[in-house]
Short mmCIF file of C-alpha atoms and ligand atoms in Angstrom, two decimals:
data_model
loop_
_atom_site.label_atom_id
_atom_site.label_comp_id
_atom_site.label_asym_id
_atom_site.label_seq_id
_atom_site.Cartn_x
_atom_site.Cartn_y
_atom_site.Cartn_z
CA UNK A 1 -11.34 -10.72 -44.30
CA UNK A 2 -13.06 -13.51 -43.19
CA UNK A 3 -14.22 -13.99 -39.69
CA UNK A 4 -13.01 -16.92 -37.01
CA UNK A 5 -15.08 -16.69 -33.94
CA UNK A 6 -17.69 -14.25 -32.78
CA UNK A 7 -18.60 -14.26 -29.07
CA UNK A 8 -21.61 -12.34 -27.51
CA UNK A 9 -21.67 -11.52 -23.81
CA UNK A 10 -19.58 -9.74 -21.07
CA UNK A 11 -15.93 -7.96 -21.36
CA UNK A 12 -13.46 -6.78 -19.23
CA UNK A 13 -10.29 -5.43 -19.79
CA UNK A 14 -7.93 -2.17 -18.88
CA UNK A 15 -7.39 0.63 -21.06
CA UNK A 16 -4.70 3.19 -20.94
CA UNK A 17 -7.60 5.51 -19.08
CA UNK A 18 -8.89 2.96 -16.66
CA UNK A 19 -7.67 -0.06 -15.09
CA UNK A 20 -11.03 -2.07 -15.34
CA UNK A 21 -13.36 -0.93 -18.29
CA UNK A 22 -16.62 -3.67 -17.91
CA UNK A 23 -18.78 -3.95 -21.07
CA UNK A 24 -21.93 -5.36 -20.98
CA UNK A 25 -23.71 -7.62 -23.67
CA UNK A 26 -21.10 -6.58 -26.24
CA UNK A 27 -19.89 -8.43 -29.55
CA UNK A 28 -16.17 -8.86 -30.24
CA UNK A 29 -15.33 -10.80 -33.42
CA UNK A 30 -11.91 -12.16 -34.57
CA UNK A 31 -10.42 -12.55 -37.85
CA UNK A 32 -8.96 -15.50 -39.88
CA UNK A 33 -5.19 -13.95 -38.26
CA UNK A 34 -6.67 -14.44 -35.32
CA UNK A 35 -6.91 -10.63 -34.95
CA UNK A 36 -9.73 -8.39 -32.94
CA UNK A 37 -11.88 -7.51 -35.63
CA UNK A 38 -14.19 -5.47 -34.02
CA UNK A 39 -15.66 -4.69 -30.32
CA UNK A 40 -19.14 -3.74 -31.09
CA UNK A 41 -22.42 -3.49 -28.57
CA UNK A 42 -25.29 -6.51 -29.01
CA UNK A 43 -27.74 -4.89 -30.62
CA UNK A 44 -25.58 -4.36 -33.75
CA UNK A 45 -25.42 -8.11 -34.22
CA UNK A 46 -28.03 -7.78 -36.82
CA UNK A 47 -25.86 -4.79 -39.21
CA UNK A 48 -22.32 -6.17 -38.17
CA UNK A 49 -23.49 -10.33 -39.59
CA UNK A 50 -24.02 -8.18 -42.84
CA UNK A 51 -20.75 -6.23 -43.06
CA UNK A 52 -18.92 -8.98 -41.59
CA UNK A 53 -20.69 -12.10 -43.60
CA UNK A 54 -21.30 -14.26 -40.60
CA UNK A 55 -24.53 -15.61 -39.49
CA UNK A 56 -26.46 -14.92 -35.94
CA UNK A 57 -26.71 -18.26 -35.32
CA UNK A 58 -23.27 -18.65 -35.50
CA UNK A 59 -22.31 -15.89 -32.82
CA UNK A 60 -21.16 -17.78 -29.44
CA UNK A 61 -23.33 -16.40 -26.69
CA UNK A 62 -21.51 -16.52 -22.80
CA UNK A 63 -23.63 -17.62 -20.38
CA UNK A 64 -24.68 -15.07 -17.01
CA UNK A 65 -21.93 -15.82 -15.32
CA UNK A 66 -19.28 -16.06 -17.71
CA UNK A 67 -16.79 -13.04 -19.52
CA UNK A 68 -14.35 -12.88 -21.73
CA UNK A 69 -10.93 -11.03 -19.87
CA UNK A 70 -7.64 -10.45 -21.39
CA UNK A 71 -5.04 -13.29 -21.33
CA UNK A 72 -2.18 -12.97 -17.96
CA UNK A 73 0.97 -12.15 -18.50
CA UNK A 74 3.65 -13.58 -16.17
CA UNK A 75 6.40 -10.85 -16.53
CA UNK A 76 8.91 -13.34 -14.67
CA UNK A 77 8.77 -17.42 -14.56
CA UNK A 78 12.27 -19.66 -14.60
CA UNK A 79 10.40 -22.33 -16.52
CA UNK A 80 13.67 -25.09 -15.43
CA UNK A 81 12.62 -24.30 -11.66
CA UNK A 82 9.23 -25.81 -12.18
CA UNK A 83 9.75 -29.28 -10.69
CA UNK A 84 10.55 -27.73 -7.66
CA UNK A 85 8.02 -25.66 -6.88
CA UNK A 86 6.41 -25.67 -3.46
CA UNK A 87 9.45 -26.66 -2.04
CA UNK A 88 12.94 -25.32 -0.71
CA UNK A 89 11.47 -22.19 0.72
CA UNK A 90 13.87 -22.11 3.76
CA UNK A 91 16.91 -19.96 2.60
CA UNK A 92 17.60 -16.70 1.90
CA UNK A 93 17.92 -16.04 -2.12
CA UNK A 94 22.13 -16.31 -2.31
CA UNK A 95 22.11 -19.64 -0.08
CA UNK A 96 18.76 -20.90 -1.96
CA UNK A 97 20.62 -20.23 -5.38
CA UNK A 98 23.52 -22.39 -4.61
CA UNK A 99 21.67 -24.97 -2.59
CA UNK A 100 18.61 -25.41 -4.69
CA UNK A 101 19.09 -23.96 -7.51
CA UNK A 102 21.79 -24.29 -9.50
CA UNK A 103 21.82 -28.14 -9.05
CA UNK A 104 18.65 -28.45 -10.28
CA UNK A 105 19.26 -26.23 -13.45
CA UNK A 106 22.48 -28.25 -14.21
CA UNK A 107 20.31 -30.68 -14.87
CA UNK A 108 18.72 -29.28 -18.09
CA UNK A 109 22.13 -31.44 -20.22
CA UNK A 110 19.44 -34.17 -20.49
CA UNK A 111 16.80 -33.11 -23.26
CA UNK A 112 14.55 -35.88 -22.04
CA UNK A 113 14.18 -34.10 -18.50
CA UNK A 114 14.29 -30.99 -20.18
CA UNK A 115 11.33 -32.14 -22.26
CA UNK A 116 9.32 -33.07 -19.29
CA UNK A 117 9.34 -30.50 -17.46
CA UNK A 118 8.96 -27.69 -19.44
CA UNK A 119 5.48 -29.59 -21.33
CA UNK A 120 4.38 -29.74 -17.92
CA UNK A 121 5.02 -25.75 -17.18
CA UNK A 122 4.22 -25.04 -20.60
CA UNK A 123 0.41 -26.50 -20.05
CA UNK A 124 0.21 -25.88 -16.47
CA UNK A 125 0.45 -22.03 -16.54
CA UNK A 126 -1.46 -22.31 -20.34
CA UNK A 127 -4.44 -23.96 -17.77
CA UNK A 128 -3.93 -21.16 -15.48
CA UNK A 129 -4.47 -18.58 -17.84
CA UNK A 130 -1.30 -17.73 -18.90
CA UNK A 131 -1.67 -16.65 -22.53
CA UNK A 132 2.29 -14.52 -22.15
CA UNK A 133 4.95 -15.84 -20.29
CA UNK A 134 8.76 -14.44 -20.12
CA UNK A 135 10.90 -17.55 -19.53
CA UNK A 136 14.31 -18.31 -17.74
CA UNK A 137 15.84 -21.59 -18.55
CA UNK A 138 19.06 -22.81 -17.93
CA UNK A 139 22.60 -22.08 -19.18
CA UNK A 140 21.96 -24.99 -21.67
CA UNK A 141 21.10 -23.92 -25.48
CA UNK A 142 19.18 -26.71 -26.94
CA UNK A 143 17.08 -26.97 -23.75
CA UNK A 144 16.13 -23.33 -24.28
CA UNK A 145 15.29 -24.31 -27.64
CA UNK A 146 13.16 -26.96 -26.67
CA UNK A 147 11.29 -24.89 -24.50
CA UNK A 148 10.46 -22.51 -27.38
CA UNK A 149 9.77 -25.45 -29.55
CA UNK A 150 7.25 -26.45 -26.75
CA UNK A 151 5.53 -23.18 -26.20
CA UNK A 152 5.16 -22.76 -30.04
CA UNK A 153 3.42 -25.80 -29.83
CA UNK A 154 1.25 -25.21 -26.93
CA UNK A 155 0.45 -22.44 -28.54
CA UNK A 156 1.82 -19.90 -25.69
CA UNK A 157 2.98 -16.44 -26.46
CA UNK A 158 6.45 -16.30 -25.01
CA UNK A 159 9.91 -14.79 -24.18
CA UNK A 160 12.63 -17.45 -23.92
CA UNK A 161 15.54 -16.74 -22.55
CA UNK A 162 19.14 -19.40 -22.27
CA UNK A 163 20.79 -17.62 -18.97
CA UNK A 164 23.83 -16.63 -18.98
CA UNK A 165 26.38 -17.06 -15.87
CA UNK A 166 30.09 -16.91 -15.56
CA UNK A 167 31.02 -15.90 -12.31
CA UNK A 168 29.94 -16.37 -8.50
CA UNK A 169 28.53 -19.86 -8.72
CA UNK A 170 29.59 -21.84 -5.79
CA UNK A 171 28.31 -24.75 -7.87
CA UNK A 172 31.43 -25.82 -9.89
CA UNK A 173 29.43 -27.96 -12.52
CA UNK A 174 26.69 -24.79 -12.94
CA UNK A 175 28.67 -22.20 -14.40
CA UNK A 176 29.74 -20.92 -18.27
CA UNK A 177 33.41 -19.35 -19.15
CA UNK A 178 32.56 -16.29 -20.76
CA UNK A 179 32.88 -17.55 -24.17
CA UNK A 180 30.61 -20.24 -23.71
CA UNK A 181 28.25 -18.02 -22.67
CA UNK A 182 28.51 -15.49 -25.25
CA UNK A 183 29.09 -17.85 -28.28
CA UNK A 184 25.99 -20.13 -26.54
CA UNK A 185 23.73 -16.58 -26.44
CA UNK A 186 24.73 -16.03 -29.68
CA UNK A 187 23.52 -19.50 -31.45
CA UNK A 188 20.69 -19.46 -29.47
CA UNK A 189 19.36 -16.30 -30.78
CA UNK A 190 20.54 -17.18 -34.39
CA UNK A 191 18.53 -20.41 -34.21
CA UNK A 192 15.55 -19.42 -32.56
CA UNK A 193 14.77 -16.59 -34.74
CA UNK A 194 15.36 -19.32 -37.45
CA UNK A 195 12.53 -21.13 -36.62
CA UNK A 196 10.27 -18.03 -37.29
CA UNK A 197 7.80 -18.70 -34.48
CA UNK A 198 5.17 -16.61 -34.50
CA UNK A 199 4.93 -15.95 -31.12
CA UNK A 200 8.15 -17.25 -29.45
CA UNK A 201 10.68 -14.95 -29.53
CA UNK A 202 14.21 -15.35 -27.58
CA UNK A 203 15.12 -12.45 -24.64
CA UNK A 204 18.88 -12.04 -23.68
CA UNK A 205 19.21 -13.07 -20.15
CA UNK A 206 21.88 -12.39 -17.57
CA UNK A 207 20.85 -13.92 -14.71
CA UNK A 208 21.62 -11.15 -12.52
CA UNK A 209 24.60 -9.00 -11.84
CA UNK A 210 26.53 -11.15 -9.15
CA UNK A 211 26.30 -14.06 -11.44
CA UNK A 212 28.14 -12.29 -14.87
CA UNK A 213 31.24 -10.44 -15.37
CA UNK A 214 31.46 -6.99 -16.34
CA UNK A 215 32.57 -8.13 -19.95
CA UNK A 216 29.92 -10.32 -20.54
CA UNK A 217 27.60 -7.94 -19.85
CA UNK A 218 28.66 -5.57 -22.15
CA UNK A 219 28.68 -8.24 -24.52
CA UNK A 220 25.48 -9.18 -23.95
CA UNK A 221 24.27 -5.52 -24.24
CA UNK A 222 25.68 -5.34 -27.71
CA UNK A 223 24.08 -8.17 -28.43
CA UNK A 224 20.67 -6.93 -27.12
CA UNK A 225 21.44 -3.84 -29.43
CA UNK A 226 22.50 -5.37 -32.51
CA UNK A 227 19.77 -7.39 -32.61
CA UNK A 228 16.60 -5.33 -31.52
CA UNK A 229 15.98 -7.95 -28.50
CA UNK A 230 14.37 -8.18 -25.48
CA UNK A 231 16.58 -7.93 -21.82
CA UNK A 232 15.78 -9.98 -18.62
CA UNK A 233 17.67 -10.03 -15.38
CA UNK A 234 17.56 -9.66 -11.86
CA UNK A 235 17.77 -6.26 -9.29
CA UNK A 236 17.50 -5.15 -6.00
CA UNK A 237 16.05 -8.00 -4.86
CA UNK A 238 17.42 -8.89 -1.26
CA UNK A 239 19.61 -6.43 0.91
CA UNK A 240 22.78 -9.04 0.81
CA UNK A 241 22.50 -9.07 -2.78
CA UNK A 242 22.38 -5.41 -3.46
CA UNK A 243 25.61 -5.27 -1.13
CA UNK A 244 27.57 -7.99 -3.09
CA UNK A 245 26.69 -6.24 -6.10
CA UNK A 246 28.01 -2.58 -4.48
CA UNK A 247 31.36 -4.56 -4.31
CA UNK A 248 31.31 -6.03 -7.16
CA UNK A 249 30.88 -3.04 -8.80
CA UNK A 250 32.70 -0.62 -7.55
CA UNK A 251 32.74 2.11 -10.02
CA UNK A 252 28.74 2.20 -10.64
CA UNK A 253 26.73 4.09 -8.52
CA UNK A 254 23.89 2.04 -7.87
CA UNK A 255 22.55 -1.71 -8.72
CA UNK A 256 20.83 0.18 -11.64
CA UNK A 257 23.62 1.94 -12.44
CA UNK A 258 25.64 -1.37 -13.33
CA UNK A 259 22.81 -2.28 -15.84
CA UNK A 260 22.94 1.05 -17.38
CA UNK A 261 26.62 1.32 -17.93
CA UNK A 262 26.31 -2.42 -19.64
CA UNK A 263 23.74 -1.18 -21.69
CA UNK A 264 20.93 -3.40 -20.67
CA UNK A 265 18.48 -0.70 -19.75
CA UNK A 266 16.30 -0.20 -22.59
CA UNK A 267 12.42 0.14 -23.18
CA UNK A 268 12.60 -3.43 -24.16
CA UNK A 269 14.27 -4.38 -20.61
CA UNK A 270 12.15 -6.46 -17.63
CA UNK A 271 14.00 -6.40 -14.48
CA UNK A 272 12.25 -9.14 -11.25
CA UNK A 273 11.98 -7.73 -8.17
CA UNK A 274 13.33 -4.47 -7.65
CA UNK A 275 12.60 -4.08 -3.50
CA UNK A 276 15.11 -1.82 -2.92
CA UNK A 277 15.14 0.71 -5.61
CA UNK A 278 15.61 4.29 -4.94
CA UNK A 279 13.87 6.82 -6.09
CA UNK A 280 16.94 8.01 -8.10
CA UNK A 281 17.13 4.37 -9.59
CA UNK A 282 13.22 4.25 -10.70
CA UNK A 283 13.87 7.66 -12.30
CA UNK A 284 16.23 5.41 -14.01
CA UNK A 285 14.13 2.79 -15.40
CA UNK A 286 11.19 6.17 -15.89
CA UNK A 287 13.89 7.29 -18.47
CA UNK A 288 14.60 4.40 -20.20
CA UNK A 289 11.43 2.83 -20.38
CA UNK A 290 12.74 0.13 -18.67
CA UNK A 291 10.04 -2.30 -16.70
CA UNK A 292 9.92 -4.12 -13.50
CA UNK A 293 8.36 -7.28 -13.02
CA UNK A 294 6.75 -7.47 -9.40
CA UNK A 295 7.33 -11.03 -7.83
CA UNK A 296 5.07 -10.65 -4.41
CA UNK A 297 4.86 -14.75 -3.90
CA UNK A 298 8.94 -15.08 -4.41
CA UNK A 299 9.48 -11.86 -2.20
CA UNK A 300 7.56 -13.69 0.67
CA UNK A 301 8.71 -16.99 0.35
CA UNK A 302 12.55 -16.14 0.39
CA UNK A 303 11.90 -13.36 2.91
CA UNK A 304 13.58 -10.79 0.18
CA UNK A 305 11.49 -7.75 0.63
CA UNK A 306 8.54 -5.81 -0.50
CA UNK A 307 7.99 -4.01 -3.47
CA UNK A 308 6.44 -0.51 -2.61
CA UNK A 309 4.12 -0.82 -5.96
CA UNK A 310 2.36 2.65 -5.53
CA UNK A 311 6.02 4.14 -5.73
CA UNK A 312 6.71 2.40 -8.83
CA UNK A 313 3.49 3.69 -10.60
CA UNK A 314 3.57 7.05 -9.45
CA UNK A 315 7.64 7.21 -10.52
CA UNK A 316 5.52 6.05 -14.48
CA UNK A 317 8.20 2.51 -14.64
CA UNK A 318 6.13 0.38 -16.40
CA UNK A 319 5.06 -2.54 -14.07
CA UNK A 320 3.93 -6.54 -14.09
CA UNK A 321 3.45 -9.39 -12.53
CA UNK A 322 5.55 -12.39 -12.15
CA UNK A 323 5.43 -15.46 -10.48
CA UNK A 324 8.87 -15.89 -9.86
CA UNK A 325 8.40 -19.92 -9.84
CA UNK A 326 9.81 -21.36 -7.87
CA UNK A 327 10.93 -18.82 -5.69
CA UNK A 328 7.58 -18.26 -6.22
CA UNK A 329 5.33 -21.69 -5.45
CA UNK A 330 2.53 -20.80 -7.48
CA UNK A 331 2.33 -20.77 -10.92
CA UNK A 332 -0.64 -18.66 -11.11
CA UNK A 333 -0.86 -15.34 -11.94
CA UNK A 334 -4.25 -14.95 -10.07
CA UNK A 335 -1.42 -15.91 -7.32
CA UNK A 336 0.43 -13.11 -8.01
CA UNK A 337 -2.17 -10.43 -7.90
CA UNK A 338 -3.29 -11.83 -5.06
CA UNK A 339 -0.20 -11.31 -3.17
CA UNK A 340 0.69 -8.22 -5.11
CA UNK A 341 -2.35 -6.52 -3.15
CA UNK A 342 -1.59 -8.38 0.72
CA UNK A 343 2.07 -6.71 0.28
CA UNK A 344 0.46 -3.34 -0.42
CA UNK A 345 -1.12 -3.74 2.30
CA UNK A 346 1.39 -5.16 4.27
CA UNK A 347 3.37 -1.92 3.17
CA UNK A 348 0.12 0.23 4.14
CA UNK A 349 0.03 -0.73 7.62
CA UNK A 350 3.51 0.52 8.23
CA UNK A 351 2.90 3.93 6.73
CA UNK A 352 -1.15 5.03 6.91
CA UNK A 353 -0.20 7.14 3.87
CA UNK A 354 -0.02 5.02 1.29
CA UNK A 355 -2.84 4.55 -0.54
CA UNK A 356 -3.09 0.77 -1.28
CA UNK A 357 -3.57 -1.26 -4.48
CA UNK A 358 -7.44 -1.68 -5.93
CA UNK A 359 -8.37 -4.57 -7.50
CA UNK A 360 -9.07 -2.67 -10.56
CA UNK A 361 -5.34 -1.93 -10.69
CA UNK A 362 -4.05 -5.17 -9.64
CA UNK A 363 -6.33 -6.75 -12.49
CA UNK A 364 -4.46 -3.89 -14.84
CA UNK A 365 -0.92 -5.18 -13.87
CA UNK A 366 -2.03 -8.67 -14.84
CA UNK A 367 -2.93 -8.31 -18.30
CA UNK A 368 -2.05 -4.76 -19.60
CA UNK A 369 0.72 -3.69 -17.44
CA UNK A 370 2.62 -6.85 -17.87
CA UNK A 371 2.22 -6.69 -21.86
CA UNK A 372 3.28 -3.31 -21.20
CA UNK A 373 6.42 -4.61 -19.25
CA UNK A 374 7.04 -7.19 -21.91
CA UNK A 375 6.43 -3.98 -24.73
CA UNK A 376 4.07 -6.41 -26.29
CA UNK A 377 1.09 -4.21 -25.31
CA UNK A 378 1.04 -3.53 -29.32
CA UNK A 379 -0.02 -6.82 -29.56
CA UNK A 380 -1.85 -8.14 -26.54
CA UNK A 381 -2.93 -7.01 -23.24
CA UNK A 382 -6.49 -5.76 -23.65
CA UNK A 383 -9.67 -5.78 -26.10
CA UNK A 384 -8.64 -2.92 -28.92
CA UNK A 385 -9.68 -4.11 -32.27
CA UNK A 386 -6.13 -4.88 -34.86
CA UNK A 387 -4.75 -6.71 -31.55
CA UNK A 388 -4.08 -10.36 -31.11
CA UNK A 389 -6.74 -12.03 -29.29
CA UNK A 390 -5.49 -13.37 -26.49
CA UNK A 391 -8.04 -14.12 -24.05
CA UNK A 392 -9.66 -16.09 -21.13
CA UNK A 393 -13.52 -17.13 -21.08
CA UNK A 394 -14.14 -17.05 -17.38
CA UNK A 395 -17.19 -19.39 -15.92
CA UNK A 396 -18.30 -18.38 -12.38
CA UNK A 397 -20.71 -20.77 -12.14
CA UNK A 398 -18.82 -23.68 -13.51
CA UNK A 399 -19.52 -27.17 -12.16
CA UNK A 400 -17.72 -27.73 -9.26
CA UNK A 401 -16.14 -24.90 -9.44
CA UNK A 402 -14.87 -22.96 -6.20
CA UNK A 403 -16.40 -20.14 -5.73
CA UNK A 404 -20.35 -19.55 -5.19
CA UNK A 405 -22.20 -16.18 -7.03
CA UNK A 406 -25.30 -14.82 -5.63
CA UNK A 407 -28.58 -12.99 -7.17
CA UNK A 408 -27.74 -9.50 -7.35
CA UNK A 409 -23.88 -9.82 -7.62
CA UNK A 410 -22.85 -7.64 -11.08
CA UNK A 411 -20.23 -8.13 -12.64
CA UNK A 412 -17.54 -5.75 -11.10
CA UNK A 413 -18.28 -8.38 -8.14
CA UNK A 414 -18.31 -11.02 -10.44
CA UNK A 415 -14.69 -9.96 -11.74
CA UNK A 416 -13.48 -9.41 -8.21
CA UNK A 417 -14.51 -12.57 -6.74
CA UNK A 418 -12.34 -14.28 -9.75
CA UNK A 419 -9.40 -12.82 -9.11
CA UNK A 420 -9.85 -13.31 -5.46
CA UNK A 421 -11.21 -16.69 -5.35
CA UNK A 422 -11.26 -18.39 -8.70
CA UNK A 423 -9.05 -20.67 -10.27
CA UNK A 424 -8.05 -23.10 -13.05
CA UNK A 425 -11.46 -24.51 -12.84
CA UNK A 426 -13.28 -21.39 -13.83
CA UNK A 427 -10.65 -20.88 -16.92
CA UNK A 428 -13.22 -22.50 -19.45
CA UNK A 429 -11.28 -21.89 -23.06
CA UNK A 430 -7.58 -19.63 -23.31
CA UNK A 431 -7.15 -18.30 -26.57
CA UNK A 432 -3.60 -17.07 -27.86
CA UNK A 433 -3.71 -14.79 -31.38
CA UNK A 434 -7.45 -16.26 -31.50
CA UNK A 435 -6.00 -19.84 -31.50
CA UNK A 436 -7.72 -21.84 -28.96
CA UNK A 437 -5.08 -23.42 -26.23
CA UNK A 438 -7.13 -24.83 -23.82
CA UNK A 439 -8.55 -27.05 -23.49
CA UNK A 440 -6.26 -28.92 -24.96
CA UNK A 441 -5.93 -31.10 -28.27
CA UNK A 442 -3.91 -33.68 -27.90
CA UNK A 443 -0.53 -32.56 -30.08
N1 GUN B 501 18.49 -14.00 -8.80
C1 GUN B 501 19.34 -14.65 -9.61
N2 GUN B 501 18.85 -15.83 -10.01
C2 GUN B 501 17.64 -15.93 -9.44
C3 GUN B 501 16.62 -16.94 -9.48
O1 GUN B 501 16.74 -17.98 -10.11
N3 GUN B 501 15.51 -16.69 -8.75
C4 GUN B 501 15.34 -15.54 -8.04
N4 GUN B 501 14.21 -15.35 -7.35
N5 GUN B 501 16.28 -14.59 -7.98
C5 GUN B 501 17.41 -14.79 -8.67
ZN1 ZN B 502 13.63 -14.88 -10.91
#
């Protein structure tokens, strides 16, 4: 096997053990399949250019104040609802969806707006650091498939989902009969596994409980089953939704409980939000291996709740990050973690208890939890040799960069003062299944 890239320098990543493992002056090489070949300390360059065939000289060494970090994974991003981010913040999620929302996704008929905006989320959360990204678009088909076409292109690992609606919308021009949406979900699975994509794969998508009948659902579940797929919705996400959904669905015991008794709780299942789960729901999700994405920016900005994330962890639901865009402004994941530790805190002021998120962990949730979320974390998600290498190569002392590093700051302060303070700037080269993304070549 012959070797791709071999980079010499600082690591960090999480590990099943520990959610920040720091490896100083280490050697990590890749393969021609863009695969971790090995993970090896510095002074073996000399015995691993033998067994590998490459030659010193042509090992890439990172500079003091740069490391190589796992790629972010955004659990949760409706990729349509990018040209309105940072704006329409001022409703409540039910009122938002119908004001906002659903006029805006209606709009996704026209494949030359389509086009536009999803290049421009495509490379904007690519620049970010996105190397995973679990898409909503809209209830159109070959807008979803343009937004896989674009990803593939971009060279972004991603989850693509066409949502599916047929009920509730108080938008008359933004809904699906349930045919359409079935026989839609059904073509658009059919032809975006046709395009074997190497990384793009499609993830049935009910946009959440109020908006689908009970018998697409089940539809969709069978679907999900037949096919070995991926399942992303909405739950719990804002008190008057979780009431809506009570009547709605009267015979299920809980908002989980409708999910379950469609059949969309599986390990392969990411669910947004989740504020007001009880502890008899996460048991739920525990069970199944079912995940939750955590949207902190999206549960601020529509006032929808707070995720209690130390409850989640110690009830073993797998757990990520999502930005939510554009109930979420930010595209950044960094903007996620961020907020993902002021709402622990948030939470810990109210109860003295709770211990709050660490950095450590909140790093963790960015890159291996949410691969773990996404059950990707076979392929990506940390630095274990056979894994794709998906990965960020951080600068801390880039030109003009934001943040300022001082003598004696090591890298655990390093690391933190990225995730606290850094930004696009500092994201120097993304790689995706050792393919570099950014910056970009011109397609
Ligand atoms: N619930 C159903 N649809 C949506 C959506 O588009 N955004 C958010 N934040 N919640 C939802
Ligand atoms: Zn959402």
């Amino acid at each position: 096997m012959t070797l791709k890239l071999v980079y010499r320098g600082m690591l960090v990543h999480s590990t099943r053990d520990t959610p920040l493992e720091i490896l100083k002056d280490y050697l990590l090489g890749v393969d021609s399949k863009g695969k971790i070949a090995f993970i090896e300390k510095g002074e073996n360059v000399e015995g691993l250019s033998k067994e590998w065939g490459f030659h010193t000289s042509d090992v890439i060494q990172l500079e003091q104040h740069e490391f190589l970090m796992p790629g972010l994974v955004d659990t949760h991003i409706h990729a349509s609802q990018y040209s309105y981010s940072g704006t329409a913040l001022d409703l409540p999620l039910l009122d938002w969806l119908n004001t906002y929302t659903f006029p805006v996704e209606s709009k996704y008929k026209d494949l030359d707006f389509a086009k536009d905006v999803y290049t421009k989320v495509v490379r904007r959360t690519l620049c970010n650091g996105t190397t995973t990204a679990c898409y909503f678009a809209t209830i159109h088909t070959d807008a979803s498939l343009l937004l896989g076409q674009i990803a593939d292109e971009f060279g972004q690992r991603a989850l693509v989902g066409k949502v599916c609606m047929d009920c509730n919308s108080m938008v008359p021009y933004y809904k699906e009969t349930p045919e359409e949406s079935m026989d839609e979900t059904v073509r658009f699975i059919h032809e975006l596994l046709k395009k074997e994509y190497a990384n793009v794969k499609p993830v049935v998508t009910p946009r959440f409980a109020v908006s689908c009948s009970s018998s697409l659902l089940y539809t969709l579940g069978e679907i999900a089953k037949n096919n070995n797929l991926h399942i992303q919705s909405h739950i719990s996400e804002n008190k008057e939704e979780v009431k809506l959904v009570q009547q709605l669905f009267r015979d299920c015991r809980s908002y989980t409980d409708v999910y379950l008794k469609h059949d969309l709780l599986t390990d392969k299942t990411v669910m947004a939000h989740g504020c007001y789960l009880t502890d008899e729901e996460l048991e739920i999700f525990h069970e199944k291996g079912a995940a939750i994405s955590h949207c902190p920016r999206s549960n601020i900005s529509l006032a929808s709740g707070m995720l209690n994330v130390r409850k989640v962890l110690n009830n073993n639901v797998k757990l990520g990050l999502g930005t939510d865009v554009a109930g979420g402004y930010s595209p950044s994941v960094l903007d996620a973690l961020r907020r993902a530790m002021d709402t622990s805190k948030f939470l810990s002021m109210q109860d003295a208890q709770l211990q709050t998120l660490t950095f450590e962990e909140a790093f963790r949730l960015a890159t291996l939890g949410g691969s773990e979320a996404l059950s990707l974390d076979d392929q990506t998600g940390n630095f274990e040799v056979g894994k794709d290498f998906d990965a960020l190569r951080v600068n801390m002392s880039v030109p003009g960069g934001p943040v300022d590093v001082f003598p004696g700051q090591g890298p655990k302060i390093i690391l933190e003062k990225f995730l606290n303070l850094g930004d696009d700037r500092n994201i120097v080269e993304v790689f995706v299944a050792g393919r570099k993304v950014v910056p970009f070549t011109e397609l």
